Short mmCIF file of C-alpha atoms in Angstrom, two decimals:
data_model
loop_
_atom_site.label_atom_id
_atom_site.label_comp_id
_atom_site.label_asym_id
_atom_site.label_seq_id
_atom_site.Cartn_x
_atom_site.Cartn_y
_atom_site.Cartn_z
CA MET S 708 0.00 0.00 0.00
CA GLN S 709 2.68 2.49 1.08
CA LYS S 710 5.07 2.03 -1.76
CA PRO S 711 2.75 2.52 -4.71
CA PHE S 712 1.26 5.50 -2.89
CA TYR S 713 4.58 7.28 -2.64
CA PHE S 714 5.47 6.20 -6.10
CA LYS S 715 2.30 7.72 -7.51
CA ILE S 716 2.94 10.97 -5.72
CA PHE S 717 6.48 10.99 -7.00
CA LEU S 718 5.33 10.31 -10.53
CA VAL S 719 2.71 13.02 -10.48
CA ALA S 720 5.16 15.44 -8.94
CA ALA S 721 7.85 14.65 -11.47
CA LEU S 722 5.41 15.27 -14.30
CA LEU S 723 4.21 18.51 -12.80
CA LEU S 724 7.68 19.74 -12.03
CA GLY S 725 8.80 18.89 -15.51
CA GLY S 726 5.93 20.99 -16.75
CA ASN S 727 6.85 23.72 -14.32
CA ILE S 728 10.36 24.04 -15.63
CA PHE S 729 9.16 23.75 -19.19
CA ALA S 730 6.59 26.46 -18.71
CA LYS S 731 9.10 28.79 -17.17
CA GLU S 732 11.48 28.20 -20.00
CA ASN S 733 8.87 29.08 -22.55
CA ASN S 734 7.41 32.22 -21.15
CA HIS S 735 10.57 33.90 -20.11
CA PRO S 736 11.79 36.36 -22.69
CA VAL S 737 15.51 36.01 -23.15
CA GLU S 738 17.46 39.19 -23.53
CA GLU S 739 21.00 39.78 -24.65
CA SER S 740 22.20 42.01 -21.87
CA LYS S 741 23.05 39.99 -18.77
CA GLY S 742 22.61 42.85 -16.35
CA SER S 743 19.06 43.56 -17.38
CA LEU S 744 18.37 39.83 -17.51
CA LYS S 745 19.39 39.48 -13.89
CA ALA S 746 17.18 42.39 -12.96
CA GLU S 747 14.36 40.90 -14.94
CA ILE S 748 14.71 37.52 -13.25
CA LYS S 749 14.73 39.23 -9.91
CA GLU S 750 11.61 41.13 -10.82
CA PHE S 751 9.99 37.98 -12.14
CA ILE S 752 10.65 36.19 -8.86
CA GLY S 753 9.36 39.16 -6.89
CA HIS S 754 6.29 39.19 -9.05
CA HIS S 755 5.80 35.47 -8.65
CA LEU S 756 5.83 35.76 -4.90
CA LEU S 757 3.15 38.44 -4.90
CA ASP S 758 -0.56 37.95 -5.06
CA SER S 759 -2.23 39.16 -8.22
CA HIS S 760 -5.59 40.58 -9.18
CA ASP S 761 -5.53 38.68 -12.48
CA PHE S 762 -5.24 35.00 -13.06
CA THR S 763 -2.31 35.13 -15.46
CA LEU S 764 -1.29 31.75 -16.81
CA TYR S 765 1.72 33.12 -18.66
CA THR S 766 2.99 36.27 -20.20
CA VAL S 767 3.34 36.34 -23.97
CA ASP S 768 5.12 39.64 -24.28
CA GLU S 769 5.99 41.83 -21.36
CA GLU S 770 6.65 44.87 -23.55
CA LYS S 771 3.33 44.75 -25.34
CA ASN S 772 1.54 43.84 -22.10
CA GLU S 773 0.22 40.62 -23.59
CA HIS S 774 -0.83 38.02 -21.05
CA VAL S 775 -2.79 34.81 -21.27
CA GLY S 776 -5.23 34.34 -18.42
CA PHE S 777 -8.48 35.73 -17.17
CA PRO S 778 -9.48 38.70 -15.06
CA LEU S 779 -10.83 38.32 -11.54
CA PRO S 780 -13.40 40.38 -9.66
CA VAL S 781 -12.09 43.28 -7.64
CA ILE S 782 -14.07 44.06 -4.50
CA LEU S 783 -13.21 47.27 -2.69
CA TRP S 784 -14.65 48.96 0.33
CA ASP S 785 -14.16 52.65 -0.21
CA ASN S 786 -17.13 54.55 1.17
CA GLY S 787 -19.34 51.77 -0.14
CA LEU S 788 -18.85 48.53 -1.92
CA LYS S 789 -17.13 48.76 -5.31
CA VAL S 790 -17.09 45.68 -7.49
CA PHE S 791 -15.47 45.64 -10.92
CA SER S 792 -13.41 43.39 -13.12
CA SER S 793 -9.65 43.45 -12.81
CA SER S 794 -9.45 43.68 -16.61
CA LYS S 795 -9.97 47.41 -16.08
CA PHE S 796 -6.41 47.66 -14.79
CA HIS S 797 -4.98 46.08 -17.95
CA HIS S 798 -2.38 44.33 -15.82
CA GLY S 799 -1.45 47.51 -14.05
CA ALA S 800 -1.06 49.51 -17.25
CA SER S 801 -4.10 51.70 -16.80
CA VAL S 802 -6.16 53.36 -14.10
CA ALA S 803 -9.58 51.90 -13.34
CA GLU S 804 -12.41 54.34 -12.95
CA VAL S 805 -15.35 53.27 -10.83
CA ASP S 806 -18.15 55.60 -9.71
CA GLY S 807 -15.92 58.63 -10.15
CA ASN S 808 -13.07 57.12 -8.12
CA TYR S 809 -9.77 56.17 -9.70
CA TYR S 810 -7.75 53.14 -8.66
CA ALA S 811 -4.37 51.94 -9.79
CA LEU S 812 -2.20 48.91 -9.12
CA ASN S 813 1.03 49.57 -7.27
CA HIS S 814 3.16 46.43 -6.71
CA GLY S 815 0.07 44.29 -6.66
CA LYS S 816 -1.77 46.58 -4.26
CA ILE S 817 -4.71 48.75 -5.18
CA VAL S 818 -4.29 52.42 -4.35
CA LYS S 819 -6.62 55.31 -4.86
CA THR S 820 -5.33 57.84 -7.37
CA ASP S 821 -6.48 60.62 -9.61
CA ALA S 822 -7.43 60.28 -13.25
CA GLU S 823 -3.78 60.31 -14.36
CA GLY S 824 -2.81 57.58 -11.93
CA THR S 825 -0.22 59.56 -10.00
CA ILE S 826 1.31 57.65 -7.14
CA SER S 827 3.34 59.56 -4.59
CA TYR S 828 6.04 57.83 -2.56
CA ASP S 829 7.61 58.55 0.79
CA GLU S 830 11.34 58.27 1.50
CA HIS S 831 11.04 54.46 2.00
CA HIS S 832 9.52 54.03 -1.46
CA HIS S 833 6.14 53.29 0.03
CA ALA S 834 3.12 54.69 -1.72
CA THR S 835 1.44 57.35 0.36
CA ASN S 836 -1.80 57.16 -1.57
CA GLU S 837 -4.93 56.17 0.25
CA LYS S 838 -5.47 52.40 0.20
CA PRO S 839 -9.07 51.20 0.08
CA LEU S 840 -9.97 47.99 1.91
CA ASP S 841 -9.36 45.33 -0.68
CA PHE S 842 -11.55 42.24 -0.55
CA SER S 843 -10.80 41.25 -4.11
CA ILE S 844 -10.99 37.70 -5.29
CA THR S 845 -7.32 37.54 -6.12
CA LYS S 846 -5.39 34.70 -7.69
CA ASN S 847 -4.63 33.30 -4.25
CA VAL S 848 -8.25 33.53 -3.15
CA VAL S 849 -9.26 31.64 -6.28
CA PHE S 850 -6.72 29.00 -5.43
CA ILE S 851 -7.86 28.73 -1.84
CA LEU S 852 -11.39 28.32 -3.11
CA LEU S 853 -10.30 25.68 -5.63
CA VAL S 854 -8.42 23.76 -2.98
CA ALA S 855 -11.39 24.01 -0.65
CA ILE S 856 -13.70 22.62 -3.34
CA LEU S 857 -11.18 19.91 -4.24
CA MET S 858 -10.80 18.91 -0.61
CA PHE S 859 -14.54 18.91 -0.09
CA PHE S 860 -15.08 16.52 -2.97
CA MET S 861 -12.08 14.38 -2.08
CA PHE S 862 -13.10 13.81 1.49
CA THR S 863 -16.86 13.56 1.02
CA LYS S 864 -16.08 10.93 -1.60
CA MET S 865 -13.83 9.23 0.87
CA ALA S 866 -16.56 9.36 3.52
CA LYS S 867 -19.04 7.83 1.07
CA SER S 868 -16.73 4.94 0.33
CA TYR S 869 -17.13 3.85 3.95
CA LYS S 870 -20.89 3.58 3.66
CA ASN S 871 -20.92 0.37 1.68
CA SER S 872 -18.08 -1.44 3.35
CA ALA S 873 -15.75 -0.98 6.27
CA LEU S 874 -12.83 -1.01 3.89
CA PRO S 875 -12.41 2.17 1.89
CA LYS S 876 -12.16 2.20 -1.86
CA GLY S 877 -10.37 4.53 -4.25
CA MET S 878 -9.85 7.91 -2.64
CA GLY S 879 -10.28 6.46 0.81
CA ARG S 880 -7.63 3.86 0.26
CA LEU S 881 -5.18 6.56 -0.71
CA LEU S 882 -6.01 8.98 2.07
CA GLU S 883 -6.84 6.67 4.94
CA PRO S 884 -3.22 5.98 5.93
CA VAL S 885 -2.62 9.73 6.13
CA VAL S 886 -5.77 10.32 8.16
CA LEU S 887 -4.84 7.49 10.50
CA TYR S 888 -1.29 8.80 10.75
CA ILE S 889 -2.59 12.19 11.87
CA ARG S 890 -4.87 10.54 14.39
CA ASP S 891 -2.46 7.96 15.76
CA ASP S 892 0.87 9.74 15.52
CA ILE S 893 -0.02 13.40 15.83
CA ALA S 894 -3.30 13.86 17.67
CA ILE S 895 -3.35 11.03 20.20
CA PRO S 896 0.26 11.27 21.45
CA ASN S 897 0.13 15.06 21.80
CA ILE S 898 -3.42 15.66 23.00
CA GLY S 899 -4.26 12.41 24.69
CA LYS S 900 -6.95 9.83 24.13
CA LYS S 901 -9.54 11.71 26.15
CA HIS S 902 -9.68 14.99 24.27
CA TYR S 903 -8.21 14.38 20.82
CA LYS S 904 -11.54 13.91 19.06
CA ARG S 905 -12.48 17.55 19.50
CA TYR S 906 -9.43 18.69 17.54
CA MET S 907 -9.34 16.06 14.82
CA SER S 908 -11.40 18.08 12.33
CA TYR S 909 -9.11 21.07 12.60
CA LEU S 910 -5.90 19.05 12.48
CA LEU S 911 -7.00 17.04 9.46
CA THR S 912 -8.28 20.07 7.60
CA VAL S 913 -5.20 22.16 8.28
CA PHE S 914 -2.84 19.34 7.36
CA PHE S 915 -4.46 18.52 4.06
CA PHE S 916 -5.06 22.17 3.25
CA ILE S 917 -1.41 23.14 3.70
CA TRP S 918 -0.13 20.01 2.02
CA ILE S 919 -2.33 20.24 -1.04
CA ILE S 920 -1.89 23.96 -1.47
CA ASN S 921 1.89 23.62 -1.10
CA LEU S 922 1.94 20.87 -3.70
CA LEU S 923 -0.17 22.93 -6.06
CA GLY S 924 2.27 25.78 -5.54
CA LEU S 925 4.90 23.57 -7.16
CA THR S 926 2.80 23.03 -10.29
CA PRO S 927 3.34 25.08 -13.46
CA LEU S 928 0.61 27.46 -12.30
CA GLY S 929 2.96 28.27 -9.49
CA VAL S 930 0.44 29.89 -7.23
CA ASN S 931 2.06 29.69 -3.85
CA VAL S 932 -0.62 30.63 -1.39
CA THR S 933 1.25 29.78 1.79
CA ASN S 934 3.97 32.31 1.07
CA ASN S 935 1.47 35.02 1.96
CA ILE S 936 1.76 36.09 5.55
CA ALA S 937 -2.01 36.79 5.53
CA VAL S 938 -2.76 33.13 4.85
CA THR S 939 -0.38 31.77 7.46
CA LEU S 940 -1.63 34.38 9.91
CA ALA S 941 -5.21 33.18 9.40
CA LEU S 942 -4.15 29.59 10.06
CA ALA S 943 -1.99 30.45 13.06
CA LEU S 944 -4.77 32.64 14.44
CA LEU S 945 -7.16 29.71 14.29
CA THR S 946 -4.69 27.55 16.20
CA TYR S 947 -4.32 30.33 18.75
CA LEU S 948 -8.08 30.81 19.13
CA ILE S 949 -8.77 27.10 19.44
CA THR S 950 -6.01 26.75 22.02
CA THR S 951 -7.27 29.71 24.00
CA PHE S 952 -10.94 28.84 23.95
CA THR S 953 -10.59 25.16 24.70
CA ALA S 954 -7.96 25.61 27.41
CA ASN S 955 -8.81 24.30 30.86
CA LYS S 956 -8.16 25.76 34.29
CA ASN S 957 -4.85 23.97 34.59
CA TYR S 958 -3.52 25.69 31.46
CA TRP S 959 -4.34 29.17 32.71
CA LYS S 960 -2.98 28.33 36.12
CA HIS S 961 0.34 27.41 34.54
CA ILE S 962 0.39 30.73 32.72
CA PHE S 963 -0.64 33.18 35.42
CA TRP S 964 0.38 31.42 38.60
CA MET S 965 2.98 28.76 37.87
CA PRO S 966 2.69 26.11 40.58
CA ASP S 967 5.63 24.85 42.62
CA VAL S 968 7.86 27.90 42.16
CA PRO S 969 8.54 30.80 44.55
CA VAL S 970 6.15 33.74 44.45
CA PHE S 971 8.77 36.02 42.95
CA MET S 972 9.29 33.57 40.11
CA LYS S 973 5.54 33.31 39.64
CA LEU S 974 5.43 37.06 39.05
CA VAL S 975 8.32 36.90 36.60
CA LEU S 976 7.01 33.89 34.75
CA ALA S 977 3.45 35.14 34.24
CA PRO S 978 4.24 37.78 31.57
CA ILE S 979 6.73 35.44 29.89
CA GLU S 980 4.21 32.64 29.73
CA LEU S 981 1.52 35.00 28.52
CA LEU S 982 3.82 36.24 25.79
CA GLY S 983 4.61 32.63 25.00
CA THR S 984 1.00 31.93 24.12
CA ILE S 985 1.30 34.57 21.39
CA ILE S 986 4.79 33.61 20.29
CA LYS S 987 3.81 30.00 19.71
CA PRO S 988 1.25 30.68 16.97
CA PHE S 989 3.43 33.52 15.71
CA SER S 990 6.25 31.05 15.14
CA LEU S 991 3.81 28.80 13.30
CA MET S 992 2.91 31.69 11.03
CA ILE S 993 6.50 32.71 10.29
CA ARG S 994 7.80 29.17 9.87
CA LEU S 995 5.31 28.20 7.21
CA TYR S 996 5.59 31.51 5.41
CA ALA S 997 9.39 31.61 5.46
CA ASN S 998 9.92 28.00 4.41
CA ILE S 999 7.66 28.20 1.42
CA THR S 1000 8.90 31.63 0.37
CA ALA S 1001 12.52 30.61 0.69
CA GLY S 1002 11.90 27.44 -1.27
CA HIS S 1003 10.27 29.32 -4.09
CA VAL S 1004 12.91 32.04 -4.19
CA VAL S 1005 15.79 29.58 -4.30
CA LEU S 1006 14.09 27.32 -6.82
CA MET S 1007 13.26 30.20 -9.13
CA SER S 1008 16.71 31.73 -8.76
CA ILE S 1009 18.27 28.47 -9.86
CA LEU S 1010 15.83 28.30 -12.75
CA GLY S 1011 16.78 31.86 -13.64
CA MET S 1012 20.46 30.92 -13.64
CA MET S 1013 19.70 28.68 -16.59
CA PHE S 1014 19.06 31.77 -18.70
CA ILE S 1015 22.07 33.62 -17.37
CA PHE S 1016 24.52 30.77 -18.07
CA LYS S 1017 23.13 29.88 -21.48
CA ASN S 1018 25.81 27.31 -22.14
CA TRP S 1019 26.05 23.53 -22.27
CA ILE S 1020 27.49 23.14 -18.80
CA GLY S 1021 25.78 25.73 -16.65
CA SER S 1022 22.24 25.34 -17.87
CA PRO S 1023 21.96 21.55 -17.49
CA LEU S 1024 23.67 21.92 -14.15
CA SER S 1025 21.14 24.40 -12.92
CA PHE S 1026 18.40 22.27 -14.44
CA GLY S 1027 19.61 19.28 -12.43
CA LEU S 1028 19.93 21.41 -9.35
CA ALA S 1029 16.43 22.78 -9.85
CA PHE S 1030 15.09 19.28 -10.31
CA ALA S 1031 16.74 18.06 -7.11
CA LEU S 1032 15.52 21.12 -5.28
CA SER S 1033 12.01 20.57 -6.60
CA LEU S 1034 12.07 17.11 -5.08
CA LEU S 1035 13.23 18.66 -1.84
CA GLU S 1036 10.40 21.17 -2.08
CA LEU S 1037 7.98 18.27 -2.39
CA LEU S 1038 9.27 17.02 0.90
CA VAL S 1039 9.10 20.52 2.38
CA ALA S 1040 5.47 20.83 1.23
CA ALA S 1041 4.53 17.77 3.27
CA LEU S 1042 6.95 18.55 6.07
CA GLN S 1043 5.59 22.04 6.67
CA ALA S 1044 2.05 20.69 6.73
CA TYR S 1045 3.21 18.06 9.20
CA ILE S 1046 5.03 20.57 11.41
CA PHE S 1047 2.11 22.96 11.46
CA THR S 1048 -0.29 20.18 12.38
CA MET S 1049 2.10 18.64 14.87
CA LEU S 1050 2.76 21.89 16.71
CA SER S 1051 -0.93 22.82 16.69
CA ALA S 1052 -1.65 19.45 18.26
CA LEU S 1053 1.09 20.09 20.81
CA TYR S 1054 -0.44 23.43 21.78
CA PHE S 1055 -3.91 21.90 22.00
CA GLY S 1056 -2.42 19.17 24.12
CA SER S 1057 -0.97 21.70 26.56
CA ALA S 1058 -4.34 23.46 26.67
CA VAL S 1059 -6.24 20.37 27.78
CA GLU S 1060 -3.55 18.74 29.87
CA GLU S 1061 -4.99 17.42 33.11
CA HIS S 1062 -3.51 18.48 36.39
CA HIS S 1063 -0.92 16.12 37.72
CA ASP S 1064 1.50 16.37 40.58
CA HIS S 1065 4.96 17.48 39.65
CA MET X 672 9.43 42.78 8.94
CA ASP X 673 8.60 46.12 7.34
CA LYS X 674 8.15 44.38 4.02
CA LEU X 675 5.94 41.78 5.61
CA ILE X 676 3.59 44.39 6.97
CA GLU X 677 3.66 46.19 3.64
CA GLN X 678 2.81 42.97 1.86
CA PHE X 679 0.06 41.99 4.27
CA SER X 680 -3.23 41.80 2.46
CA PHE X 681 -6.25 42.11 4.66
CA GLY X 682 -8.50 40.87 1.88
CA LEU X 683 -6.53 37.67 1.52
CA PHE X 684 -6.56 37.21 5.28
CA PHE X 685 -10.31 37.69 5.33
CA TRP X 686 -10.95 35.25 2.50
CA GLN X 687 -8.54 32.68 3.85
CA LEU X 688 -10.20 32.80 7.26
CA LEU X 689 -13.69 32.65 5.79
CA LEU X 690 -12.99 29.89 3.29
CA PHE X 691 -10.92 27.86 5.68
CA VAL X 692 -13.46 28.00 8.48
CA GLY X 693 -16.20 27.19 5.97
CA LEU X 694 -14.19 24.26 4.68
CA LEU X 695 -13.47 23.14 8.22
CA LEU X 696 -17.15 23.16 9.19
CA LEU X 697 -18.28 21.46 5.99
CA LEU X 698 -15.60 18.78 6.17
CA ARG X 699 -16.31 18.19 9.83
CA LYS X 700 -19.92 17.44 9.09
CA PHE X 701 -19.63 15.63 5.77
CA ALA X 702 -16.21 14.05 5.87
CA TRP X 703 -14.23 13.85 9.09
CA LYS X 704 -17.00 12.63 11.33
CA PRO X 705 -18.22 9.87 9.01
CA ILE X 706 -14.66 8.86 8.16
CA LEU X 707 -13.38 8.77 11.71
CA ASN X 708 -16.54 7.05 12.94
CA ALA X 709 -16.31 4.45 10.20
CA VAL X 710 -12.65 3.83 10.96
CA GLU X 711 -13.35 3.62 14.66
CA ASP X 712 -16.26 1.25 14.11
CA ARG X 713 -14.07 -0.90 11.97
CA GLU X 714 -11.30 -0.91 14.54
CA ASP X 715 -13.78 -1.77 17.28
CA GLY X 716 -15.16 -4.53 15.07
CA ILE X 717 -11.69 -5.93 14.53
CA LYS X 718 -10.92 -5.68 18.20
CA ASN X 719 -14.16 -7.42 19.15
CA ALA X 720 -13.63 -10.11 16.56
CA LEU X 721 -10.14 -10.72 17.85
CA GLU X 722 -11.40 -10.87 21.40
CA ALA X 723 -14.17 -13.25 20.40
CA ALA X 724 -11.67 -15.43 18.61
CA GLU X 725 -9.44 -15.38 21.66
CA ASN X 726 -12.37 -16.32 23.88
CA ALA X 727 -13.40 -19.10 21.54
CA LYS X 728 -9.85 -20.38 21.57
CA ARG X 729 -9.77 -20.30 25.34
CA GLU X 730 -13.12 -22.07 25.51
CA MET X 731 -11.87 -24.67 23.10
CA GLN X 732 -8.84 -25.16 25.27
CA ASN X 733 -11.07 -25.52 28.31
CA LEU X 734 -13.21 -28.04 26.49
CA GLN X 735 -10.16 -29.91 25.41
CA ALA X 736 -8.89 -29.93 28.96
CA ASP X 737 -12.28 -31.14 30.17
CA ASN X 738 -12.28 -33.86 27.58
CA ASP X 739 -8.83 -34.91 28.54
CA LYS X 740 -9.83 -34.97 32.17
CA LEU X 741 -12.93 -37.02 31.42
CA LEU X 742 -10.93 -39.40 29.32
CA LYS X 743 -8.34 -39.79 32.03
CA GLU X 744 -11.04 -40.41 34.60
CA ALA X 745 -12.71 -42.98 32.39
CA ARG X 746 -9.42 -44.67 31.80
CA ALA X 747 -8.68 -44.73 35.51
CA GLU X 748 -12.11 -46.13 36.22
CA ARG X 749 -11.69 -48.84 33.64
CA GLU X 750 -8.33 -49.65 35.11
CA ALA X 751 -9.81 -49.86 38.58
CA MET X 752 -12.65 -52.05 37.35
CA LEU X 753 -10.28 -54.38 35.60
CA LYS X 754 -8.11 -54.57 38.66
CA GLU X 755 -11.11 -55.35 40.84
CA ALA X 756 -12.28 -58.01 38.42
CA ARG X 757 -8.85 -59.52 38.40
CA GLU X 758 -8.77 -59.50 42.18
CA ILE X 759 -12.19 -61.05 42.36
CA LYS X 760 -11.15 -63.71 39.89
CA GLU X 761 -8.02 -64.47 41.80
CA LYS X 762 -9.90 -64.55 45.04
CA MET X 763 -12.50 -66.86 43.56
CA ILE X 764 -9.83 -69.14 42.25
CA SER X 765 -7.97 -69.24 45.51
CA ASP X 766 -11.24 -69.63 47.43
CA SER X 767 -12.29 -72.54 45.29
CA LYS X 768 -8.83 -74.01 45.57
CA GLU X 769 -9.01 -73.80 49.30
CA GLN X 770 -12.48 -75.23 49.27
CA ALA X 771 -11.41 -78.05 47.00
CA GLN X 772 -8.42 -78.66 49.20
CA ALA X 773 -10.61 -78.74 52.26
CA GLU X 774 -13.11 -80.97 50.52
CA GLY X 775 -10.34 -83.22 49.32
CA ASP X 776 -8.82 -83.33 52.75
CA LYS X 777 -12.18 -84.12 54.18
CA ILE X 778 -12.76 -86.89 51.65
CA ILE X 779 -9.30 -88.25 52.28
CA LYS X 780 -9.87 -88.16 55.98
CA GLN X 781 -13.18 -89.89 55.57
CA ALA X 782 -11.54 -92.43 53.33
CA GLN X 783 -8.78 -92.95 55.82
CA ALA X 784 -11.31 -93.29 58.61
CA ALA X 785 -13.26 -95.74 56.49
CA ILE X 786 -10.11 -97.65 55.69
CA GLU X 787 -9.17 -97.69 59.37
CA SER X 788 -12.54 -98.94 60.41
CA GLU X 789 -12.53 -101.50 57.58
CA LYS X 790 -9.09 -102.52 58.67
CA LYS X 791 -10.27 -102.84 62.23
CA ALA X 792 -13.32 -104.75 61.12
CA ALA X 793 -11.14 -106.95 58.96
CA LEU X 794 -8.72 -107.52 61.75
CA ALA X 795 -11.53 -108.31 64.08
CA ASP X 796 -12.92 -110.66 61.50
CA ILE X 797 -9.56 -112.25 61.02
CA LYS X 798 -9.16 -112.62 64.70
CA ASN X 799 -12.57 -114.20 64.89
CA GLN X 800 -11.74 -116.45 62.01
CA VAL X 801 -8.34 -117.23 63.46
CA GLY X 802 -10.05 -117.97 66.75
CA ASN X 803 -12.57 -120.15 65.02
CA LEU X 804 -9.88 -121.78 62.92
CA SER X 805 -7.72 -122.34 65.91
CA VAL X 806 -10.66 -123.72 67.71
CA GLU X 807 -11.42 -125.95 64.72
CA ILE X 808 -7.81 -126.88 64.41
CA ALA X 809 -7.60 -127.44 68.03
CA GLU X 810 -10.71 -129.53 67.76
CA LYS X 811 -9.23 -131.54 64.90
CA VAL X 812 -5.89 -131.75 66.55
CA ILE X 813 -7.40 -132.68 69.73
CA LYS X 814 -9.55 -135.21 67.94
CA GLU X 815 -6.57 -136.62 66.05
CA GLN X 816 -3.88 -136.27 68.68
CA LEU X 817 -5.83 -137.46 71.48
CA SER X 818 -4.60 -140.78 70.40
CA ASP X 819 -0.95 -139.82 70.49
CA LYS X 820 0.23 -137.84 73.40
CA ASP X 821 3.50 -136.64 71.81
CA LYS X 822 1.86 -135.71 68.64
CA GLN X 823 -0.71 -133.79 70.57
CA LEU X 824 1.86 -131.74 72.31
CA LYS X 825 3.80 -131.10 69.10
CA LEU X 826 0.73 -130.01 67.37
CA VAL X 827 -0.20 -127.64 70.09
CA GLU X 828 3.25 -126.25 69.96
CA ASN X 829 3.13 -125.79 66.17
CA LEU X 830 -0.28 -124.18 66.33
CA LEU X 831 0.82 -121.80 68.95
CA GLY X 832 3.84 -120.92 66.89
CA ASP X 833 1.59 -120.14 63.95
CA ILE X 834 -0.61 -117.92 66.02
CA LYS X 835 2.37 -115.96 67.30
CA LEU X 836 3.38 -115.34 63.79
CA ASN X 837 0.19 -113.59 63.29
#
């Protein structure tokens, strides 16, 4: 069971990664000057890491502003709800006019401007223009939605396969070992047999969500959702809220009035422990964000090197390196999902730990 | 850090939170609970089946032990019965032997007694006959010898010698 499962994943990943590299090779305009090429690669990576208001599959010609993809709805709250298509921005080339207000794209962010699209900057190169609250369905939001729908169908299908027989079929057979692993090796050892059931839904959802979305980030579409601090913040916040709201008396006692230490130490420890409750989910947020971002930056830099070398030794070398790194990123995709789930379970476990004598 | 805050998109945060919580609630109802329950039921089923099998095995062992015990008891009983029968047989044989011996002895004794009494009777008879004979002889002798005094005496002497021999 285990071996073919991993093999399938490997096969799928290899195909996708092959496509990834191929796609990048195709859509990247090669220029003669190496200096500007480097700058362009850097910009491309920076662009890749950012969220986008359009779903761009690939760029045909940067100069002529030709892109293949489709626009997404922009939803703004600026003295009332403003909904319009992102095609109005023409990939950042023009200013969108809605109800007499003008909006422009500045590094992937929507800012309010005048009719000419003037953007003023402060000394740190930050736009000083007014920023409306942006609830747009961006590329990442579309991907989150897609993953949510995918997961919903995957797991309801899996649930259905249990109705006819105790042994799962198809999807269930593939996913059951993972579900059981999360239950038996993450939830039960960290939370304990008594309370783990309450947290299973969250742990399973968060694990599969991060894993699948990380894996999809490695596909040619290259939408890496988890390298957005907003996404990891939302996940970490949920872990924090669940920990805080399900915590028992013993947990709070250990934070505010640590037992079995002198009173002076109790007073010192209380603020540290309280800060610790915030730092724990904060570390979750940063870890996931940083790992995925770093992976993507390094992978794309190595891919970019292929175009800088442009010879028979350097390019295959960087191709091989990128391939090896892609495999590593596959591991990281699962590993980060595992770590996030594992640590969440650990925090939940500390929240429901029963009192015992030290 | 500055860049992180700059990059932070509230919209994305909002959608992520909304979609994720929605997904969580939907999956909890339609997927995780049925899946985990099914798996747990299955595990319980397996556990129960294993326990039942274990119990059945133990029961079988008990039965086997009982059977063995019964068999052993039966064997012991048979052994005892055979032994008793053998004893009875031996006793009967020895009893009858003794009885036969006693009977034999008795018959022998009776026979001996009979022989003794016959012998006595015969002796008595002989004595009587000898007496009679001697008387007859004496009569004859006396009748014959009365004519010859020497002969008479010799005869008496001879007769007496004969009697002594008896």
